[in-house]
Coordinates of C-alpha atoms in Angstrom, one line a residue:
M13 CA -11.5 95.5 13.7
L14 CA -15.3 95.0 14.1
S15 CA -15.1 91.8 11.9
I16 CA -12.3 90.4 14.2
L17 CA -14.4 91.2 17.3
G18 CA -17.4 89.5 15.7
F19 CA -15.5 86.3 14.9
L20 CA -13.9 86.3 18.3
T21 CA -17.4 86.6 19.8
I22 CA -18.6 83.5 17.9
I23 CA -15.4 81.6 18.6
L24 CA -15.7 82.3 22.3
F25 CA -19.4 81.3 22.3
M26 CA -18.7 78.1 20.4
Y27 CA -15.7 77.2 22.7
L28 CA -17.8 77.7 25.9
V29 CA -20.7 75.7 24.6
M30 CA -18.8 72.8 22.9
T31 CA -16.4 72.3 25.8
K32 CA -19.2 72.7 28.3
K33 CA -17.4 75.5 30.1
A34 CA -20.7 77.3 30.3
S35 CA -24.4 76.8 29.6
A36 CA -25.7 77.9 26.2
F37 CA -27.7 80.7 27.8
T38 CA -24.7 82.0 29.8
A39 CA -22.4 81.8 26.8
I40 CA -24.7 83.5 24.4
V41 CA -25.2 86.5 26.8
I42 CA -21.7 86.9 28.0
S43 CA -19.7 86.4 24.8
P44 CA -21.0 89.5 22.9
I45 CA -21.0 91.6 26.0
I46 CA -17.2 91.0 26.5
F47 CA -16.2 91.9 23.0
A48 CA -18.7 94.8 22.7
I49 CA -17.0 96.4 25.8
I50 CA -13.6 95.7 24.2
G51 CA -14.8 97.5 21.1
G52 CA -15.8 100.6 23.1
F53 CA -19.6 100.0 23.0
G54 CA -20.1 99.6 26.7
S55 CA -22.2 102.7 27.2
N56 CA -24.7 101.6 24.6
L57 CA -25.1 97.9 25.6
G58 CA -28.4 98.4 27.4
P59 CA -30.4 99.7 24.3
M60 CA -28.6 97.2 22.0
M61 CA -29.6 94.3 24.2
F62 CA -33.2 95.5 24.6
E63 CA -33.5 96.0 20.8
G64 CA -32.6 92.3 20.4
I65 CA -35.0 91.1 23.1
E66 CA -37.9 93.0 21.4
L67 CA -37.0 91.3 18.2
V68 CA -37.3 87.7 19.6
A69 CA -40.1 88.3 22.1
P70 CA -42.8 86.8 19.7
T71 CA -40.7 83.7 19.2
A72 CA -40.3 83.3 22.9
V73 CA -44.1 83.5 23.4
L74 CA -44.7 81.0 20.6
L75 CA -42.3 78.5 22.0
L76 CA -43.7 78.7 25.5
F77 CA -47.3 78.1 24.5
A78 CA -46.5 75.5 21.8
I79 CA -44.6 73.4 24.4
L80 CA -47.5 73.7 26.9
Y81 CA -50.1 72.9 24.2
F82 CA -48.3 69.7 22.9
G83 CA -47.7 68.7 26.5
I84 CA -51.4 68.6 27.0
M85 CA -51.9 66.6 23.8
M86 CA -49.3 64.0 24.9
D87 CA -50.8 63.7 28.4
S88 CA -54.3 63.2 26.9
G89 CA -53.0 60.2 24.8
L90 CA -53.8 61.9 21.5
F91 CA -51.4 59.6 19.6
D92 CA -52.3 56.4 21.5
P93 CA -55.1 55.4 19.0
V94 CA -52.6 55.8 16.2
S95 CA -50.2 53.4 17.8
R96 CA -52.8 50.8 18.4
T97 CA -54.2 51.1 14.9
I98 CA -50.8 50.6 13.5
L99 CA -50.3 47.4 15.4
K100 CA -53.7 46.1 14.4
I101 CA -53.1 46.8 10.7
A102 CA -49.5 45.5 10.7
K103 CA -50.5 42.0 12.1
G104 CA -46.8 41.2 12.6
D105 CA -45.6 42.1 9.1
P106 CA -42.2 43.9 9.4
V107 CA -43.0 46.1 6.4
K108 CA -46.3 47.4 7.9
I109 CA -44.7 47.7 11.4
V110 CA -41.7 49.8 10.1
V111 CA -44.0 52.0 8.0
G112 CA -46.3 52.4 11.0
T113 CA -43.3 53.4 13.1
A114 CA -42.5 56.1 10.6
I115 CA -46.1 57.5 10.7
L116 CA -46.2 57.4 14.5
A117 CA -42.7 59.0 14.7
L118 CA -43.7 61.8 12.4
L119 CA -46.8 62.6 14.4
V120 CA -45.1 62.4 17.8
A121 CA -42.3 64.6 16.6
L122 CA -44.8 67.5 16.4
D123 CA -44.3 67.8 20.2
G124 CA -40.9 69.3 19.4
D125 CA -39.1 67.5 22.3
G126 CA -36.7 64.8 21.2
T127 CA -36.5 62.9 24.5
T128 CA -40.2 62.7 24.8
S129 CA -40.7 61.6 21.2
Y130 CA -38.1 58.9 21.5
M131 CA -39.6 57.6 24.7
I132 CA -43.1 57.4 23.3
I133 CA -42.0 55.7 20.1
C134 CA -39.8 53.2 21.8
S135 CA -42.4 52.4 24.5
A136 CA -45.0 51.7 21.8
M137 CA -43.0 49.9 19.2
L138 CA -39.8 48.5 20.7
P139 CA -41.5 45.4 22.4
I140 CA -43.0 44.5 19.0
Y141 CA -39.6 44.9 17.3
K142 CA -38.0 42.6 19.8
K143 CA -40.8 40.0 19.6
I144 CA -40.6 39.7 15.8
G145 CA -36.9 40.2 15.6
I146 CA -36.7 43.5 13.7
N147 CA -33.4 45.3 14.1
P148 CA -33.9 48.0 16.7
L149 CA -31.5 50.2 14.7
V150 CA -34.3 50.5 12.1
L151 CA -36.6 52.0 14.8
A152 CA -33.8 54.3 15.9
T153 CA -33.0 55.5 12.3
I154 CA -36.6 56.2 11.5
S155 CA -37.1 58.0 14.8
V156 CA -34.1 60.3 14.1
M157 CA -35.2 61.0 10.6
A158 CA -38.7 62.0 11.8
L159 CA -37.4 64.1 14.6
G160 CA -35.0 66.0 12.4
T161 CA -37.6 66.6 9.7
I162 CA -40.5 67.6 11.9
S163 CA -39.2 68.9 15.2
G164 CA -36.1 70.3 13.6
M165 CA -38.0 72.4 11.1
T166 CA -41.3 73.5 12.8
P167 CA -41.1 76.9 14.4
W168 CA -41.8 75.5 17.9
G169 CA -38.9 73.0 17.5
G170 CA -35.6 74.0 19.0
A171 CA -33.5 74.4 15.9
A172 CA -35.9 76.5 13.8
T173 CA -36.7 78.6 16.9
R174 CA -33.0 79.5 17.1
G175 CA -32.9 80.4 13.4
I176 CA -36.1 82.5 13.6
S177 CA -35.0 84.3 16.8
V178 CA -31.4 85.1 15.8
L179 CA -32.4 86.4 12.4
G180 CA -35.5 88.3 13.7
L181 CA -37.9 86.5 11.4
D182 CA -41.7 86.1 11.4
A183 CA -42.5 82.5 12.3
S184 CA -45.4 82.2 9.9
N185 CA -43.4 83.7 7.0
Y186 CA -40.6 81.2 7.7
F187 CA -42.9 78.2 8.2
V188 CA -45.8 78.2 5.7
P189 CA -43.6 78.0 2.6
L190 CA -41.7 75.2 4.3
I191 CA -44.8 73.0 4.8
P192 CA -44.8 71.4 1.3
M193 CA -41.1 70.5 1.7
I194 CA -41.8 69.0 5.1
L195 CA -44.7 67.0 3.7
C196 CA -42.5 65.7 0.9
G197 CA -39.8 64.8 3.3
S198 CA -42.3 63.0 5.5
L199 CA -43.5 60.9 2.5
F200 CA -39.9 60.1 1.6
I201 CA -39.3 58.9 5.2
I202 CA -42.3 56.6 4.8
V203 CA -40.8 55.3 1.5
L204 CA -37.5 54.7 3.1
A205 CA -39.3 52.9 6.0
Y206 CA -41.0 50.6 3.4
V207 CA -37.6 49.7 1.9
M208 CA -36.1 49.0 5.4
G209 CA -39.2 46.9 6.2
R210 CA -38.8 44.8 3.1
M211 CA -35.2 44.2 4.0
E212 CA -36.2 43.1 7.5
R213 CA -39.0 40.9 6.3
K214 CA -36.6 39.0 4.0
R215 CA -34.0 38.7 6.8
I216 CA -36.4 37.4 9.5
G217 CA -38.3 34.9 7.5
I218 CA -42.0 34.1 7.1
A219 CA -42.1 31.3 9.8
K220 CA -40.8 33.6 12.6
I221 CA -43.2 36.4 11.5
K222 CA -46.3 34.2 11.6
E223 CA -45.4 32.9 15.1
A224 CA -45.0 36.4 16.5
S225 CA -48.1 37.8 14.7
A226 CA -50.4 35.4 16.7
E227 CA -49.0 36.6 20.0
I228 CA -49.3 40.3 19.1
A229 CA -52.9 39.9 18.0
A230 CA -53.8 38.3 21.3
T231 CA -52.2 41.1 23.3
I232 CA -54.1 43.8 21.3
T233 CA -57.4 42.1 21.9
E234 CA -56.8 41.8 25.7
N235 CA -55.9 45.5 26.0
E236 CA -58.6 47.0 23.9
V237 CA -59.3 50.7 24.9
T238 CA -62.2 52.9 23.9
V239 CA -61.2 56.3 22.4
S240 CA -62.6 59.0 24.6
W241 CA -64.4 62.1 23.4
K242 CA -61.5 64.2 24.6
I243 CA -59.1 62.6 22.2
W244 CA -61.5 63.4 19.3
F245 CA -61.8 66.9 20.6
N246 CA -58.0 67.3 20.9
F247 CA -57.5 65.9 17.4
L248 CA -60.0 68.4 15.9
L249 CA -58.5 71.3 17.9
T250 CA -55.0 70.4 16.6
L251 CA -56.3 70.1 13.1
A252 CA -58.0 73.5 13.4
L253 CA -54.8 75.0 14.8
L254 CA -52.8 73.8 11.8
V255 CA -55.3 74.9 9.3
S256 CA -55.5 78.4 10.9
L257 CA -51.7 78.5 10.8
V258 CA -51.6 77.8 7.1
M259 CA -54.4 80.3 6.3
G260 CA -52.7 83.0 8.3
I261 CA -55.8 83.8 10.4
A262 CA -53.7 85.1 13.2
P263 CA -50.0 85.3 14.2
L264 CA -48.6 82.0 15.3
P265 CA -48.0 83.0 18.9
V266 CA -51.6 84.1 19.2
L267 CA -52.9 80.9 17.7
F268 CA -51.0 78.8 20.2
I269 CA -52.1 80.9 23.2
I270 CA -55.7 80.5 22.2
G271 CA -55.2 76.8 21.4
F272 CA -53.5 76.2 24.8
V273 CA -56.3 78.0 26.7
I274 CA -59.0 75.9 25.0
A275 CA -57.1 72.7 25.5
L276 CA -56.4 73.5 29.1
L277 CA -60.1 74.2 29.9
V278 CA -61.3 71.1 28.2
N279 CA -58.6 68.6 29.4
N280 CA -57.9 70.0 32.8
P281 CA -61.0 72.0 34.0
K282 CA -59.9 72.1 37.7
I283 CA -57.6 74.9 38.7
K284 CA -55.3 72.6 40.7
E285 CA -54.9 70.3 37.7
Q286 CA -54.1 73.4 35.5
Q287 CA -51.5 74.6 37.9
E288 CA -49.8 71.2 38.1
L289 CA -49.7 70.8 34.3
I290 CA -48.2 74.3 33.9
K291 CA -45.6 73.5 36.5
V292 CA -44.6 70.2 34.9
H293 CA -44.5 71.3 31.2
G294 CA -43.4 74.9 32.0
S295 CA -40.2 73.4 33.4
N296 CA -39.5 72.0 29.9
A297 CA -40.3 75.4 28.2
I298 CA -38.4 77.8 30.5
P299 CA -34.8 76.8 29.5
V300 CA -35.6 77.1 25.8
V301 CA -37.4 80.5 26.3
M302 CA -34.4 81.7 28.2
L303 CA -32.2 80.7 25.3
V304 CA -34.3 82.5 22.8
L305 CA -34.2 85.7 24.9
G306 CA -30.4 85.2 25.2
A307 CA -30.3 84.9 21.4
G308 CA -32.0 88.3 21.3
I309 CA -29.2 89.9 23.3
F310 CA -26.6 88.1 21.1
T311 CA -28.3 89.3 17.9
G312 CA -28.9 92.8 19.2
I313 CA -25.3 93.4 20.1
L314 CA -23.8 91.9 16.9
S315 CA -26.3 93.8 14.7
E316 CA -26.2 97.2 16.4
T317 CA -22.4 97.3 16.7
K318 CA -22.3 96.4 12.9
M319 CA -20.0 93.4 13.7
V320 CA -22.1 91.0 11.7
D321 CA -22.0 93.4 8.7
H322 CA -18.2 93.4 8.6
M323 CA -18.1 89.7 9.1
A324 CA -20.4 89.1 6.2
S325 CA -18.3 91.3 4.0
D326 CA -15.2 89.3 4.8
F327 CA -17.0 86.1 4.2
L328 CA -18.2 87.3 0.8
S329 CA -14.7 88.1 -0.3
I330 CA -13.8 84.4 -0.4
V331 CA -17.0 83.2 -2.2
P332 CA -16.6 83.5 -6.0
E333 CA -19.1 85.8 -7.6
A334 CA -20.2 83.1 -10.1
F335 CA -21.6 81.1 -7.1
S336 CA -23.8 83.9 -5.8
P337 CA -27.1 82.7 -7.4
F338 CA -26.6 79.3 -5.7
F339 CA -25.9 80.7 -2.2
T340 CA -29.0 79.2 -0.6
V341 CA -28.1 75.8 -1.9
I342 CA -24.5 76.3 -0.7
V343 CA -25.9 77.1 2.8
A344 CA -28.1 74.0 2.7
V345 CA -25.1 71.8 1.7
I346 CA -22.9 73.4 4.3
S347 CA -25.5 72.9 7.0
L348 CA -25.2 69.1 6.6
P349 CA -21.7 68.6 8.0
L350 CA -21.8 71.6 10.3
S351 CA -25.1 70.5 11.9
F352 CA -23.7 67.0 12.3
L353 CA -20.6 68.2 14.1
M354 CA -21.8 71.3 15.9
S355 CA -24.5 71.9 18.5
N356 CA -27.6 73.8 17.4
D357 CA -26.6 76.7 19.6
A358 CA -23.2 76.9 17.9
F359 CA -24.5 76.6 14.3
F360 CA -27.6 78.8 14.5
F361 CA -26.3 81.5 16.9
G362 CA -22.7 81.4 15.5
A363 CA -22.7 80.5 11.8
L364 CA -26.2 81.3 10.5
P365 CA -26.2 85.1 11.2
V366 CA -23.0 85.4 9.2
L367 CA -24.3 83.4 6.3
A368 CA -27.6 85.4 6.3
Q369 CA -25.8 88.7 6.3
A370 CA -23.6 87.5 3.4
A371 CA -26.7 86.3 1.5
A372 CA -28.3 89.8 2.0
E373 CA -25.4 91.2 0.0
Y374 CA -26.6 89.1 -2.9
G375 CA -30.2 90.2 -2.4
I376 CA -31.3 86.9 -0.8
D377 CA -33.9 87.1 1.9
P378 CA -32.6 85.9 5.3
V379 CA -35.8 83.7 5.7
E380 CA -34.4 81.5 2.9
I381 CA -31.2 81.1 4.7
A382 CA -33.1 80.0 7.8
R383 CA -35.0 77.4 5.8
A384 CA -31.7 76.2 4.2
G385 CA -30.1 76.0 7.6
V386 CA -32.6 73.6 9.1
I387 CA -32.2 71.1 6.3
G388 CA -29.2 69.8 8.2
Q389 CA -31.4 68.8 11.2
P390 CA -31.8 65.1 10.3
L391 CA -28.0 64.7 10.3
H392 CA -27.7 66.8 13.5
S393 CA -30.2 64.4 15.2
M394 CA -27.7 61.5 14.7
G395 CA -24.6 63.5 15.6
P396 CA -22.8 63.4 19.0
T397 CA -24.0 66.9 20.0
S398 CA -27.7 65.8 20.0
A399 CA -28.6 65.1 23.6
P400 CA -31.8 63.2 23.0
L401 CA -29.9 60.7 20.8
W402 CA -28.2 59.3 23.9
V403 CA -31.6 58.6 25.4
L404 CA -32.6 56.8 22.2
L405 CA -29.4 54.7 22.1
A406 CA -30.0 53.7 25.7
L407 CA -33.6 52.7 24.9
V408 CA -32.6 50.5 22.0
G409 CA -29.5 49.2 23.6
K410 CA -27.0 50.2 20.9
D411 CA -23.8 52.3 21.0
L412 CA -23.2 55.5 18.9
G413 CA -20.7 53.9 16.4
E414 CA -23.0 51.0 15.7
F415 CA -26.0 53.3 15.1
Q416 CA -24.1 55.8 12.9
R417 CA -22.7 53.1 10.7
F418 CA -26.2 51.8 10.1
A419 CA -28.0 55.1 9.8
L420 CA -25.6 57.4 8.0
G421 CA -26.4 56.3 4.5
W422 CA -30.2 56.6 5.1
L423 CA -29.8 60.1 6.6
I424 CA -27.6 61.4 3.8
L425 CA -30.1 60.1 1.3
L426 CA -32.9 62.0 3.2
S427 CA -30.8 65.2 3.4
V428 CA -30.2 65.2 -0.3
A429 CA -33.8 64.6 -1.0
L430 CA -34.8 67.5 1.4
I431 CA -32.6 69.9 -0.6
V432 CA -34.3 68.8 -3.8
F433 CA -37.7 69.1 -2.3
A434 CA -36.9 72.6 -0.9
L435 CA -35.9 73.7 -4.4
L436 CA -38.9 72.1 -6.1
T437 CA -41.4 73.6 -3.6
G438 CA -39.8 77.0 -3.5
A439 CA -38.8 76.9 0.1
I440 CA -35.4 78.0 -1.1
T441 CA -34.6 79.4 -4.6
I442 CA -31.8 79.9 -7.0
A443 CA -31.3 83.6 -7.8
W444 CA -30.8 83.3 -11.6

C-alpha cells in the first residue's frame, strides 16, 4: 500500500510538472501531502515536513549566496579579460576560436545559470563565428556541453542542488570527490572543441580565414580595455574560495556567505548599490531556494511515512542480484535517457530518491547515486525540457531538430567519457 502511494506521489508530481499544470514548487509540495493524507498520515504532516526542511536548509543557504556571489562576479566583468585574450590568441583561426569558446564556456558556466551563461558566450563569440563563417551550431554544442558538465554538477547548480537536497547530503562530501571527474570532463570538452575546430578550419578554407583575421585584429586594437584592480581581486577571491572548498576549511554555505560579503563590500561599497544588487540577483535565487525547501517537504513526507523504503524494495525485486555491484554504473547509464527526456525536477525529485533507497539495500552510499545521477546533465542540457536551451537556439538562430542532429553524437561521446572518468577517479565505484 505504501509503495503504491509513493509511486502515485511521483506520478502526480511528474504529471503536474511535465504538463505544466502546476509550477515545480507547487507540485512538489502538494503531491506528497495529498497521498500522505490518503494514507492516514494527516495528523503527523507538520513534523514530517519540518524534518525535511531542516534537512535541506544548508543547501538552500548555499544556493542563495552562491547565486549572489557569482552575480557580483559577472557584473564586475571577471570573465571579460578571458574573452579578449582568447580573441587575441586566436587571430581568426577557427581551431583556436573554438577551443577558446570551450574555455570561456567552462568558466562562465560556474555561474550556475544557463540563460546568463549562454548570453555571455554568444555575445562574446557569436559575432566572430559569423565573421569567419564558423557554424554557430559548434558554439551551441560546446556551450551545452560546458553548462551540463560544470553548472549541472556543481552544488550551486540547479541539478546537483536538487540531488543534494532530496537525498539530504552534505554539499562538500558530494562535490569534492567529483572535482577530478569534472576537470577530466572539462579537458575532454576542450579536446572535442579542438576536433570541431579542425573540421571547421578545413570547411571554411584558408583564404576566408585570413581575410576575417585582419578585421578581428583591428577591432580588438580599437577596443582595448585596461584590467581593473577589482577584476584581479575578484579572481584571487574566487580562487581562494575554491581552494578553501577543496581543503574543507569550512562548510560550503559558510564559505559562500563570507565570500559574498567580501565581494559585496569591495565591488559595491555603497549601501544603495548593495541593496540594488541583492534585489536584482536575489530575484534569480528566490525561485530556486523555494524549490529546495519544497524538496525538503517532499523528502520529509516520503521518508517519514516509509513510502520510499517500500518503493525501493519493489524496485530491487526486478533488478537481478548479479547486477548489484554495478548499480552506480546502472544509475549513471539510466540517467542519460531519463535526463534527456525528463525535467530536472521530475528526475531528481521523482526517480533519484527511489534509486538511492534501492542502492542503500546493496550498501551503496546515496552520495554516489547523486554523483551518478548528474552525469546525465550534458544530455539534459540539449533536451526539450531544458528552458535555457531555447534561449541559446534563439541566439544562434537554429531550431531544436537541427541542433540535436548536430550535437547528439558529441554529447553522447562526452556522457560516456564522464562515466569512465567517474569510475577512474572514484566519484562512483563498483562494489566488487
